[in-house]
PDB file of C-alpha atoms and ligand atoms in Angstrom:
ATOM      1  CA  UNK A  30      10.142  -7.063 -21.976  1.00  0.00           C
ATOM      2  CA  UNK A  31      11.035  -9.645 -19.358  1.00  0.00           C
ATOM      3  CA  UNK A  32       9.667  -9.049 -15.929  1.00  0.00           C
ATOM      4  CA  UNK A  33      13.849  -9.391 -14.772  1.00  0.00           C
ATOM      5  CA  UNK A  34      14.172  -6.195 -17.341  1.00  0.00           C
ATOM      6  CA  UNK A  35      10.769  -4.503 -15.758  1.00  0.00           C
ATOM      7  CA  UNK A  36      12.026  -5.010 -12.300  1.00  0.00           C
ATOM      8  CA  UNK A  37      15.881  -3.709 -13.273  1.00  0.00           C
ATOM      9  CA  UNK A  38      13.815  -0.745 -14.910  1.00  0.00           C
ATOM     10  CA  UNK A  39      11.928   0.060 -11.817  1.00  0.00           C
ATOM     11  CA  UNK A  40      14.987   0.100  -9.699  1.00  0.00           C
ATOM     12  CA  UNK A  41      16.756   2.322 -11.598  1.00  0.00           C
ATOM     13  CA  UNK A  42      13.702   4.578 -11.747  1.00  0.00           C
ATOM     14  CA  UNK A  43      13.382   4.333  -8.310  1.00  0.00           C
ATOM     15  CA  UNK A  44      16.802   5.115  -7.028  1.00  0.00           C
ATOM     16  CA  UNK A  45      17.034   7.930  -9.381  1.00  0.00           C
ATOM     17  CA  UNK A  46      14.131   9.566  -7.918  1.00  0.00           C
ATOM     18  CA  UNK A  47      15.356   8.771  -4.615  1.00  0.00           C
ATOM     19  CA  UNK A  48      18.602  10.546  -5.486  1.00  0.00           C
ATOM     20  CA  UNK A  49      16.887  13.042  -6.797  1.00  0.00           C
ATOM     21  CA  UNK A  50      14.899  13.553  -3.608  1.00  0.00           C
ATOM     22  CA  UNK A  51      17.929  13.126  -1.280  1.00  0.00           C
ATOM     23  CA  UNK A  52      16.399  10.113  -0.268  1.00  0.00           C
ATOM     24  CA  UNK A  53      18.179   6.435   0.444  1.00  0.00           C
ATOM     25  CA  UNK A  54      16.425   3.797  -2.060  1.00  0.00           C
ATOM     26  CA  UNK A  55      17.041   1.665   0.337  1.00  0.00           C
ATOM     27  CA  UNK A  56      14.175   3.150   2.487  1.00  0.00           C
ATOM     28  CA  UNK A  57      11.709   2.352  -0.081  1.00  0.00           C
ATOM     29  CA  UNK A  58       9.925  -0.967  -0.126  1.00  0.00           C
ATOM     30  CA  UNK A  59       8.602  -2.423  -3.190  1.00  0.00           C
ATOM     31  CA  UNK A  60       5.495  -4.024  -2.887  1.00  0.00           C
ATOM     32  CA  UNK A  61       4.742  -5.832  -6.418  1.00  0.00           C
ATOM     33  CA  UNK A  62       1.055  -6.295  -6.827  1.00  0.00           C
ATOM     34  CA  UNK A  63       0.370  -9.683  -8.326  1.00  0.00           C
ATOM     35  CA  UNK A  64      -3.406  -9.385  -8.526  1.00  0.00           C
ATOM     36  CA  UNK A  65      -4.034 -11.198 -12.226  1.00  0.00           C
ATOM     37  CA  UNK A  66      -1.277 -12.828 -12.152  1.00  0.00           C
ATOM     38  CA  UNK A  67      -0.979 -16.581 -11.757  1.00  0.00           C
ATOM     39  CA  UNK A  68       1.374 -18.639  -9.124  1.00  0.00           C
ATOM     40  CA  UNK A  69       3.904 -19.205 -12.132  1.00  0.00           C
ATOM     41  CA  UNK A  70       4.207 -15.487 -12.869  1.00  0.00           C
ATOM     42  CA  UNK A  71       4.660 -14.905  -8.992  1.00  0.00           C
ATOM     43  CA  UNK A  72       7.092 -17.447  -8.543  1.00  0.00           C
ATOM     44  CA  UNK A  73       9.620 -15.701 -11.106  1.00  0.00           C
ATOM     45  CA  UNK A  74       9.204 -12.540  -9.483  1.00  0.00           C
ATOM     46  CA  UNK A  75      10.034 -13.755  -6.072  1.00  0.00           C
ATOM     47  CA  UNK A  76      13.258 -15.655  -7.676  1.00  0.00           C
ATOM     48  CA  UNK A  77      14.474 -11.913  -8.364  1.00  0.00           C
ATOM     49  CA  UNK A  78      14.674 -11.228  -5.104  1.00  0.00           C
ATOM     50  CA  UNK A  79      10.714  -9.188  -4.533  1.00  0.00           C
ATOM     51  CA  UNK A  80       9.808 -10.249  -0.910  1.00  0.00           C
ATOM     52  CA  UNK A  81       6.527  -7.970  -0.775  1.00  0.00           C
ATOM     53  CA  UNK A  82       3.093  -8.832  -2.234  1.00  0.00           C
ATOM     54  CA  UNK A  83      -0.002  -7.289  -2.556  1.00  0.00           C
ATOM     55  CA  UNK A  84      -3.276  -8.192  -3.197  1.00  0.00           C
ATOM     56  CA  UNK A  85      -6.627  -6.361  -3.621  1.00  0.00           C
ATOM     57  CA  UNK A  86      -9.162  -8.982  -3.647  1.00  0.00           C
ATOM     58  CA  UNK A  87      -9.428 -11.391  -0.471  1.00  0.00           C
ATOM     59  CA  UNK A  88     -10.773 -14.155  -2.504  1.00  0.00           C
ATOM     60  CA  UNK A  89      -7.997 -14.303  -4.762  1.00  0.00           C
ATOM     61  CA  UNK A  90      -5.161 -13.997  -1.716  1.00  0.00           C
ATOM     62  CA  UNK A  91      -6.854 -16.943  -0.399  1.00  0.00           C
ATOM     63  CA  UNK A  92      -6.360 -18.877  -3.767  1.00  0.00           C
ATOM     64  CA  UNK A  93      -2.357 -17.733  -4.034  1.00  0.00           C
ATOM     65  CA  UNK A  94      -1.361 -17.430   0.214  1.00  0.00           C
ATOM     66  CA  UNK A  95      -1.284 -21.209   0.249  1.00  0.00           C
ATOM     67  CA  UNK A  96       0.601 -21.802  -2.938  1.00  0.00           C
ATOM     68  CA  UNK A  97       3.458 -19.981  -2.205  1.00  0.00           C
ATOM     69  CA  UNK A  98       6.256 -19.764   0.665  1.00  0.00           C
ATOM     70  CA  UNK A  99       5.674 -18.413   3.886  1.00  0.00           C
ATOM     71  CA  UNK A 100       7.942 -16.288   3.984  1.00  0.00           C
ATOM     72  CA  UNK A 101       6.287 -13.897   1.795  1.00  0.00           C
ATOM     73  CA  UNK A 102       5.287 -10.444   3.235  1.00  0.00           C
ATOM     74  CA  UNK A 103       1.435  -9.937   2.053  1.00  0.00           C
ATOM     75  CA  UNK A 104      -0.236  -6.745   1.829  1.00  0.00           C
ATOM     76  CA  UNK A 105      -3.783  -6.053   1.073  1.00  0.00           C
ATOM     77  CA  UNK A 106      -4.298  -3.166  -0.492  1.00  0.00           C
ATOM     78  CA  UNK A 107      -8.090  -3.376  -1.628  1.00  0.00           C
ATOM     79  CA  UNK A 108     -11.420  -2.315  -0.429  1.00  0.00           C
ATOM     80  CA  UNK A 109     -11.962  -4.471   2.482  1.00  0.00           C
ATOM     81  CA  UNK A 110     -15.344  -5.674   3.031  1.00  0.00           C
ATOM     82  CA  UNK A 111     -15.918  -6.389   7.418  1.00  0.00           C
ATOM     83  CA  UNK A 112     -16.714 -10.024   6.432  1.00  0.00           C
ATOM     84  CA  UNK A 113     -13.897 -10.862   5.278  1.00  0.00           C
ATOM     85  CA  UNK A 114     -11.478  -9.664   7.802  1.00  0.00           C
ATOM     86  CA  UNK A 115     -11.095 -13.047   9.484  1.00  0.00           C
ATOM     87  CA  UNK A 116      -9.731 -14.707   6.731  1.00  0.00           C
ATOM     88  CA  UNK A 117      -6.509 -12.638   5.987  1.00  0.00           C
ATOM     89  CA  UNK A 118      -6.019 -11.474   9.249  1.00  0.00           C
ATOM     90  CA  UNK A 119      -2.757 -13.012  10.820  1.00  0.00           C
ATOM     91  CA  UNK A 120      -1.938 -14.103   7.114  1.00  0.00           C
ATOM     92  CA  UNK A 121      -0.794 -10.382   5.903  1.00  0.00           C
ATOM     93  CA  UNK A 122       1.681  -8.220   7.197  1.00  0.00           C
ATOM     94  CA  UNK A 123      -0.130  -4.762   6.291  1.00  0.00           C
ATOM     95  CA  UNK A 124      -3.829  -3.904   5.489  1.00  0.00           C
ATOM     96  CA  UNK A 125      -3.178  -0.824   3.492  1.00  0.00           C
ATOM     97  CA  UNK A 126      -7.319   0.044   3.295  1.00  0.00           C
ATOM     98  CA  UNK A 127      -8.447   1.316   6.352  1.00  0.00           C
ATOM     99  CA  UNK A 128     -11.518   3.326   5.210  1.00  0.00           C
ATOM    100  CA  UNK A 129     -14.367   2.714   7.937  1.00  0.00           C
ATOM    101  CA  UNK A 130     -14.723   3.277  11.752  1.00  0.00           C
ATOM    102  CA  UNK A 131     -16.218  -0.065  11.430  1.00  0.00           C
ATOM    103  CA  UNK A 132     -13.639  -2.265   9.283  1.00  0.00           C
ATOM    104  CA  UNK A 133     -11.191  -0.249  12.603  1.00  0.00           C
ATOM    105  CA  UNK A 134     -13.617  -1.960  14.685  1.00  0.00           C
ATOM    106  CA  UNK A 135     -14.091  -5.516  12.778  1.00  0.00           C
ATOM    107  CA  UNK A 136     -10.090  -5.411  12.504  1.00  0.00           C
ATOM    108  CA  UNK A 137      -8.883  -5.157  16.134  1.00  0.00           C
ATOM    109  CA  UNK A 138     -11.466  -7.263  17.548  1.00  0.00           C
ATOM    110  CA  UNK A 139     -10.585  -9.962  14.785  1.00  0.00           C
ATOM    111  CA  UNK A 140      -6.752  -9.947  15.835  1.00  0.00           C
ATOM    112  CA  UNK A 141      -7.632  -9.958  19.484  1.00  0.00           C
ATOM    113  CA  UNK A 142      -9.093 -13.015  19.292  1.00  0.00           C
ATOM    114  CA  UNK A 143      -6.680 -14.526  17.015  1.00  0.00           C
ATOM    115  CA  UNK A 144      -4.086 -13.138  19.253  1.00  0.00           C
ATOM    116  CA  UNK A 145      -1.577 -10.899  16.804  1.00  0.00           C
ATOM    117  CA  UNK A 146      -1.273  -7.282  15.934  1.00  0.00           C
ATOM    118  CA  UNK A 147      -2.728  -6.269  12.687  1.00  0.00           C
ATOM    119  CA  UNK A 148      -0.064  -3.943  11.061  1.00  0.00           C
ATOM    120  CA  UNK A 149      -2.385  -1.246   9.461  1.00  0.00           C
ATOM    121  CA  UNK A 150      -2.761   2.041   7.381  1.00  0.00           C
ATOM    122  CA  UNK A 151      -5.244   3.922   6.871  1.00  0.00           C
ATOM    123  CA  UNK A 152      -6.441   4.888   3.196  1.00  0.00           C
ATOM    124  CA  UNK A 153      -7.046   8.667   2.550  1.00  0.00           C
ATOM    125  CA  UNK A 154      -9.149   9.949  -0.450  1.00  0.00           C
ATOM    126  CA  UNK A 155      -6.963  13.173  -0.933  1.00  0.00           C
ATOM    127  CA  UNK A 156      -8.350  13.905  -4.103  1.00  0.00           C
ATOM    128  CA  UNK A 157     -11.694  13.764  -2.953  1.00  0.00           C
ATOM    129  CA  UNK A 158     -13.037  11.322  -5.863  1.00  0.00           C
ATOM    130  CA  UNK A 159     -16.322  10.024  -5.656  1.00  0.00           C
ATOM    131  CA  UNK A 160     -15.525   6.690  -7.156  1.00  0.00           C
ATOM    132  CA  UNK A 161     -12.431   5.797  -4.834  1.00  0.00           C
ATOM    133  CA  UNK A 162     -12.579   4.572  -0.824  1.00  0.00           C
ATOM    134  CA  UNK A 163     -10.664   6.564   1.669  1.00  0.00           C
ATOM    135  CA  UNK A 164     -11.571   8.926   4.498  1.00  0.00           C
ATOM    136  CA  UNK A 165     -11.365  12.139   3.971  1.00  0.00           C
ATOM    137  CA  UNK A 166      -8.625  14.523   4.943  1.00  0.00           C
ATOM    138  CA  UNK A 167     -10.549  16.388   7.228  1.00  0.00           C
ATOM    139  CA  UNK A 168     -11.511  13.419   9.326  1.00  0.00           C
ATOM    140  CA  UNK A 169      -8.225  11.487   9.185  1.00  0.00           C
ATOM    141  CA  UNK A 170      -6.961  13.097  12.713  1.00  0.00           C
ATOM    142  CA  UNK A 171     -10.044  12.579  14.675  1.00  0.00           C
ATOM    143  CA  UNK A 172      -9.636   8.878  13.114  1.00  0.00           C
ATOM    144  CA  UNK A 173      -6.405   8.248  13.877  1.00  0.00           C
ATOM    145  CA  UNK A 174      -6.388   9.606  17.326  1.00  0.00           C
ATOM    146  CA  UNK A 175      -9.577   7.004  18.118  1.00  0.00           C
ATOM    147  CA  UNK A 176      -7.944   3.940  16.181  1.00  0.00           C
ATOM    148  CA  UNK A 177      -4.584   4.442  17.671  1.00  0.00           C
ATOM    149  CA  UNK A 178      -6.481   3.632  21.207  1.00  0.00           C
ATOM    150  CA  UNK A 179      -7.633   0.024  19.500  1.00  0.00           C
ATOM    151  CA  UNK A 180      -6.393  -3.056  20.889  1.00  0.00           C
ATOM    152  CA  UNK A 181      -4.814  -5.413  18.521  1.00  0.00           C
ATOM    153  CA  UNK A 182      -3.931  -2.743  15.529  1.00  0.00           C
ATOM    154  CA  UNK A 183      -0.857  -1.218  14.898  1.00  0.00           C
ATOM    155  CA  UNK A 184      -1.701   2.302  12.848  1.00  0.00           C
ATOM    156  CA  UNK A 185       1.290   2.880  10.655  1.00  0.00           C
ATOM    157  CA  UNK A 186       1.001   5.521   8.308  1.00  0.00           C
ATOM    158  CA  UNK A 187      -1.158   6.359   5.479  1.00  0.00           C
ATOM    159  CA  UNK A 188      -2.196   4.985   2.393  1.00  0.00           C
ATOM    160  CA  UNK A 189      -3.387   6.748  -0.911  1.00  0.00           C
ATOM    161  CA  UNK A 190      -4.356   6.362  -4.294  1.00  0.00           C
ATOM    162  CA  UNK A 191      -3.530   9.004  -7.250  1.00  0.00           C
ATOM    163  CA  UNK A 192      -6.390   9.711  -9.535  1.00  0.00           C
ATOM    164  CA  UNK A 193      -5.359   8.430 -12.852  1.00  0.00           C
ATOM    165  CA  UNK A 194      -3.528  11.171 -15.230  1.00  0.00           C
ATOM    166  CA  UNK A 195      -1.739  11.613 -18.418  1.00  0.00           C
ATOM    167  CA  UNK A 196       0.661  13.633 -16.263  1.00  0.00           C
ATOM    168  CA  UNK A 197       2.338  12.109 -13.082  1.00  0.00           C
ATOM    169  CA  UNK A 198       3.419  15.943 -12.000  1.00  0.00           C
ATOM    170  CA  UNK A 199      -0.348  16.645 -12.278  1.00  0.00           C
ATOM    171  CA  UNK A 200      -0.704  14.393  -8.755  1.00  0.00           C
ATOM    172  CA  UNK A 201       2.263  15.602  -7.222  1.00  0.00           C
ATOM    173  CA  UNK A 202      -0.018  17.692  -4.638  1.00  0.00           C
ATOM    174  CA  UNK A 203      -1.836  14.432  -3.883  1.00  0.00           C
ATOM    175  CA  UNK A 204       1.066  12.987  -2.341  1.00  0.00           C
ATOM    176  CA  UNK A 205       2.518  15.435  -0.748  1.00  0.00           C
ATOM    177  CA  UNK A 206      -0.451  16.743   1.335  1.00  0.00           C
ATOM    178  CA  UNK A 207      -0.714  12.606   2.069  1.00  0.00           C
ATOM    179  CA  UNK A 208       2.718  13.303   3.403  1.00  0.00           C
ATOM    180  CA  UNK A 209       1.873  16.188   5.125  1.00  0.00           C
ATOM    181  CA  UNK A 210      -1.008  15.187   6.846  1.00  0.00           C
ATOM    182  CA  UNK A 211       0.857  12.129   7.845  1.00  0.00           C
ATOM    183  CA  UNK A 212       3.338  14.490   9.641  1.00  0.00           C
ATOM    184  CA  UNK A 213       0.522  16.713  11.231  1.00  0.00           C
ATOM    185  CA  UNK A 214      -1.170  13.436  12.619  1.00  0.00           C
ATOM    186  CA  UNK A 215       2.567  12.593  14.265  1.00  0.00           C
ATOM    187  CA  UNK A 216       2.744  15.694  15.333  1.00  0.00           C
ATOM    188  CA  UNK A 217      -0.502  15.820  16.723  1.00  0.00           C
ATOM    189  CA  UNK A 218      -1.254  12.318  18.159  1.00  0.00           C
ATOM    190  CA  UNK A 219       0.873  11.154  21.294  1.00  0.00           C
ATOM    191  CA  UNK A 220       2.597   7.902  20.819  1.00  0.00           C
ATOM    192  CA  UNK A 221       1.569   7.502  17.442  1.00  0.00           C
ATOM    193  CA  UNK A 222       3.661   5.670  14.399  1.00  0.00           C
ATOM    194  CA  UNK A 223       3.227   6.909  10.945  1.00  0.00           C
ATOM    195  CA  UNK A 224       6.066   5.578   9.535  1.00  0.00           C
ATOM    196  CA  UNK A 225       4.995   4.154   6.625  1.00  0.00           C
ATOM    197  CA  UNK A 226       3.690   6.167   3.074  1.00  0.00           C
ATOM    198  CA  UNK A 227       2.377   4.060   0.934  1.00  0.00           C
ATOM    199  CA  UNK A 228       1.881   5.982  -2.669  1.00  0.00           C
ATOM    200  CA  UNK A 229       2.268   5.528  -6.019  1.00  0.00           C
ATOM    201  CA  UNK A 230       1.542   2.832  -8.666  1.00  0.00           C
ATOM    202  CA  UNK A 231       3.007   2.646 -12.441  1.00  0.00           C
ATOM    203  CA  UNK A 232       1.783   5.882 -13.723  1.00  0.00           C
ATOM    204  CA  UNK A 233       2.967   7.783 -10.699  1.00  0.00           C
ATOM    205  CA  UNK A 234       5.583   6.224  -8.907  1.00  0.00           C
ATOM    206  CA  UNK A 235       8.722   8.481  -9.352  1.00  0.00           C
ATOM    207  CA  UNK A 236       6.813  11.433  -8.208  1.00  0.00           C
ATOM    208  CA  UNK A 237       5.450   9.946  -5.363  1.00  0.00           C
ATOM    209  CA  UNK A 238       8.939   8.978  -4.341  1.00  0.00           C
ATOM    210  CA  UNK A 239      10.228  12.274  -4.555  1.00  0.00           C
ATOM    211  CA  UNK A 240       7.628  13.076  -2.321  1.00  0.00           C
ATOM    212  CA  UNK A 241       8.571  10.952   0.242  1.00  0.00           C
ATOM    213  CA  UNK A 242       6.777   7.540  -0.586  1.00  0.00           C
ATOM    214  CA  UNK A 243       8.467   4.164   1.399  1.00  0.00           C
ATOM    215  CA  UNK A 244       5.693   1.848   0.078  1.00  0.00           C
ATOM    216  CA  UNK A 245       5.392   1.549  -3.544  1.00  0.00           C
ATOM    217  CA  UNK A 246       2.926  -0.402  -4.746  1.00  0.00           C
ATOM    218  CA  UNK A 247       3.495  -1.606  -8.747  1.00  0.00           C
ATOM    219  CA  UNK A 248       2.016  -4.274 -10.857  1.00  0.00           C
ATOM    220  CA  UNK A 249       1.728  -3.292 -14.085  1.00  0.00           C
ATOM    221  CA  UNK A 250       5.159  -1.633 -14.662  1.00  0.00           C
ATOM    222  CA  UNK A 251       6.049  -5.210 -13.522  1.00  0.00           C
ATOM    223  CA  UNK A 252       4.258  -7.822 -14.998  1.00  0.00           C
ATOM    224  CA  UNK A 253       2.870  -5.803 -17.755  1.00  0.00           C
ATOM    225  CA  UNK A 254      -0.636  -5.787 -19.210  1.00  0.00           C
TER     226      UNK A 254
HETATM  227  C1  LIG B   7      -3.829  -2.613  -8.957  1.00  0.00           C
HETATM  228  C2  LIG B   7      -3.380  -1.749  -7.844  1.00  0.00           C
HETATM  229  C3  LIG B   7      -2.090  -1.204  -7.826  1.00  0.00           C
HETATM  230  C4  LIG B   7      -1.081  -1.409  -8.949  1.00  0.00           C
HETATM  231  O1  LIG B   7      -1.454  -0.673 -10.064  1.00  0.00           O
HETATM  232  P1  LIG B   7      -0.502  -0.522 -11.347  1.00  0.00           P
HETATM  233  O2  LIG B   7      -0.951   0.760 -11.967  1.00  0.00           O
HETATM  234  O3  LIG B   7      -0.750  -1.713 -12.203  1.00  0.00           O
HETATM  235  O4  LIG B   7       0.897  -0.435 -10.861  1.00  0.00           O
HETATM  236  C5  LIG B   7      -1.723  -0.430  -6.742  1.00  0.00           C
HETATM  237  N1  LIG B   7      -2.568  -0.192  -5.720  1.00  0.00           N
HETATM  238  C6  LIG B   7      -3.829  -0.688  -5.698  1.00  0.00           C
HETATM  239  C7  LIG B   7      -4.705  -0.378  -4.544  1.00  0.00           C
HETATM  240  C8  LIG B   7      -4.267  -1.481  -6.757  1.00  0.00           C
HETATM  241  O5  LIG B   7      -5.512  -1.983  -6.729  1.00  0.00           O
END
């Protein structure tokens, strides 16, 4: 299959959950992950109209950012390590990994001094698995409420990562408790955004868009394997 018949796949998918969900597709941003993919690959992508990006390793952003038109929104959506933070900062639009009081700390003093507001999210482990990054539900609020006071971050929403099943319906609570506890920290926290859900990959995606995903974050049901 063609990546034009992936992405006309994917759409359909996607509106059908929406639909399903009594959702606008329109609401729903598709962010196509191009990590492993070369500058060719991402240039036919962006010819069919895919504005979003993501990446998950800093070094290879670095290698692609220049390469490719400006007018690109970037995401990172990896593990971010503090020492790295100056590079990307500025150059993406949303760091979906949020996972340390530190990185919080590394991030807003990094776009201070390069004078810009890091869009951000912060990445929640709802499953609890050992092997992924994310804080855990139970000290997302206290978090939130203390990064929300940081100069030079914007806290969007919430970002989280399905552990991988045969079964999409298997991670349905996953999602929706990322959605919930997105709503309790609105609730909760004066002045604070959480607009943006960020959830679900290939395996996962129509299910987490029935469950009230906007960010969807897809590489291989676009680019294939
Ligand atoms: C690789 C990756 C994705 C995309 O995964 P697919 O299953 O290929 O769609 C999404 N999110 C993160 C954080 C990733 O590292």
């Amino acid at each position: 299959m063609s990546i034009q018949e992936n992405l006309e796949r994917v759409r359909k998918r996607i509106n059908a959950a929406a639909l399903r969900a009594g959702r606008d597709p329109e609401e729903i941003k598709l962010v196509a992950v191009t990590k492993k993919t070369s500058v060719e690959v991402i240039k036919e992508v962006l010819a069919l109209g895919i504005k979003s990006l993501g990446e998950n390793r800093v070094q290879d952003f670095l290698v692609k950012y220049p390469q490719l038109s400006p007018d690109i929104e970037w995401h990172f959506i990896g593990h971010l390590q503090s020492n790295k933070v100056k590079k990307i900062i500025g150059k993406v639009s949303l760091i979906h990994s949020l996972d340390s009081w530190t990185l919080a700390e590394v991030v807003s003093r990094a776009a201070c001094e390069a004078g810009v507001v890091a869009g951000a999210l912060l990445q929640v482990n709802i499953a609890g698995e050992l092997s992924k990054y994310g804080l855990s539900p139970d000290e997302t609020e206290a978090f939130a409420g203390a990064a929300a006071g940081l100069p030079g971050i914007e806290l969007r929403g919430l970002m989280t990562i399905a552990p991988e099943c045969e079964d999409p319906e298997e991670v349905r609570y996953v999602f929706r408790q990322a959605r919930e506890l997105a709503k309790r920290l609105k609730d909760n926290i004066p002045g604070i955004k959480m607009d943006l859900l960020s959830m679900g990959m290939t395996g996962d995606y129509e299910v987490a868009v029935e469950e009230g995903s906007n960010i969807l974050r897809l590489g291989t049901a676009l680019f294939g394997r």
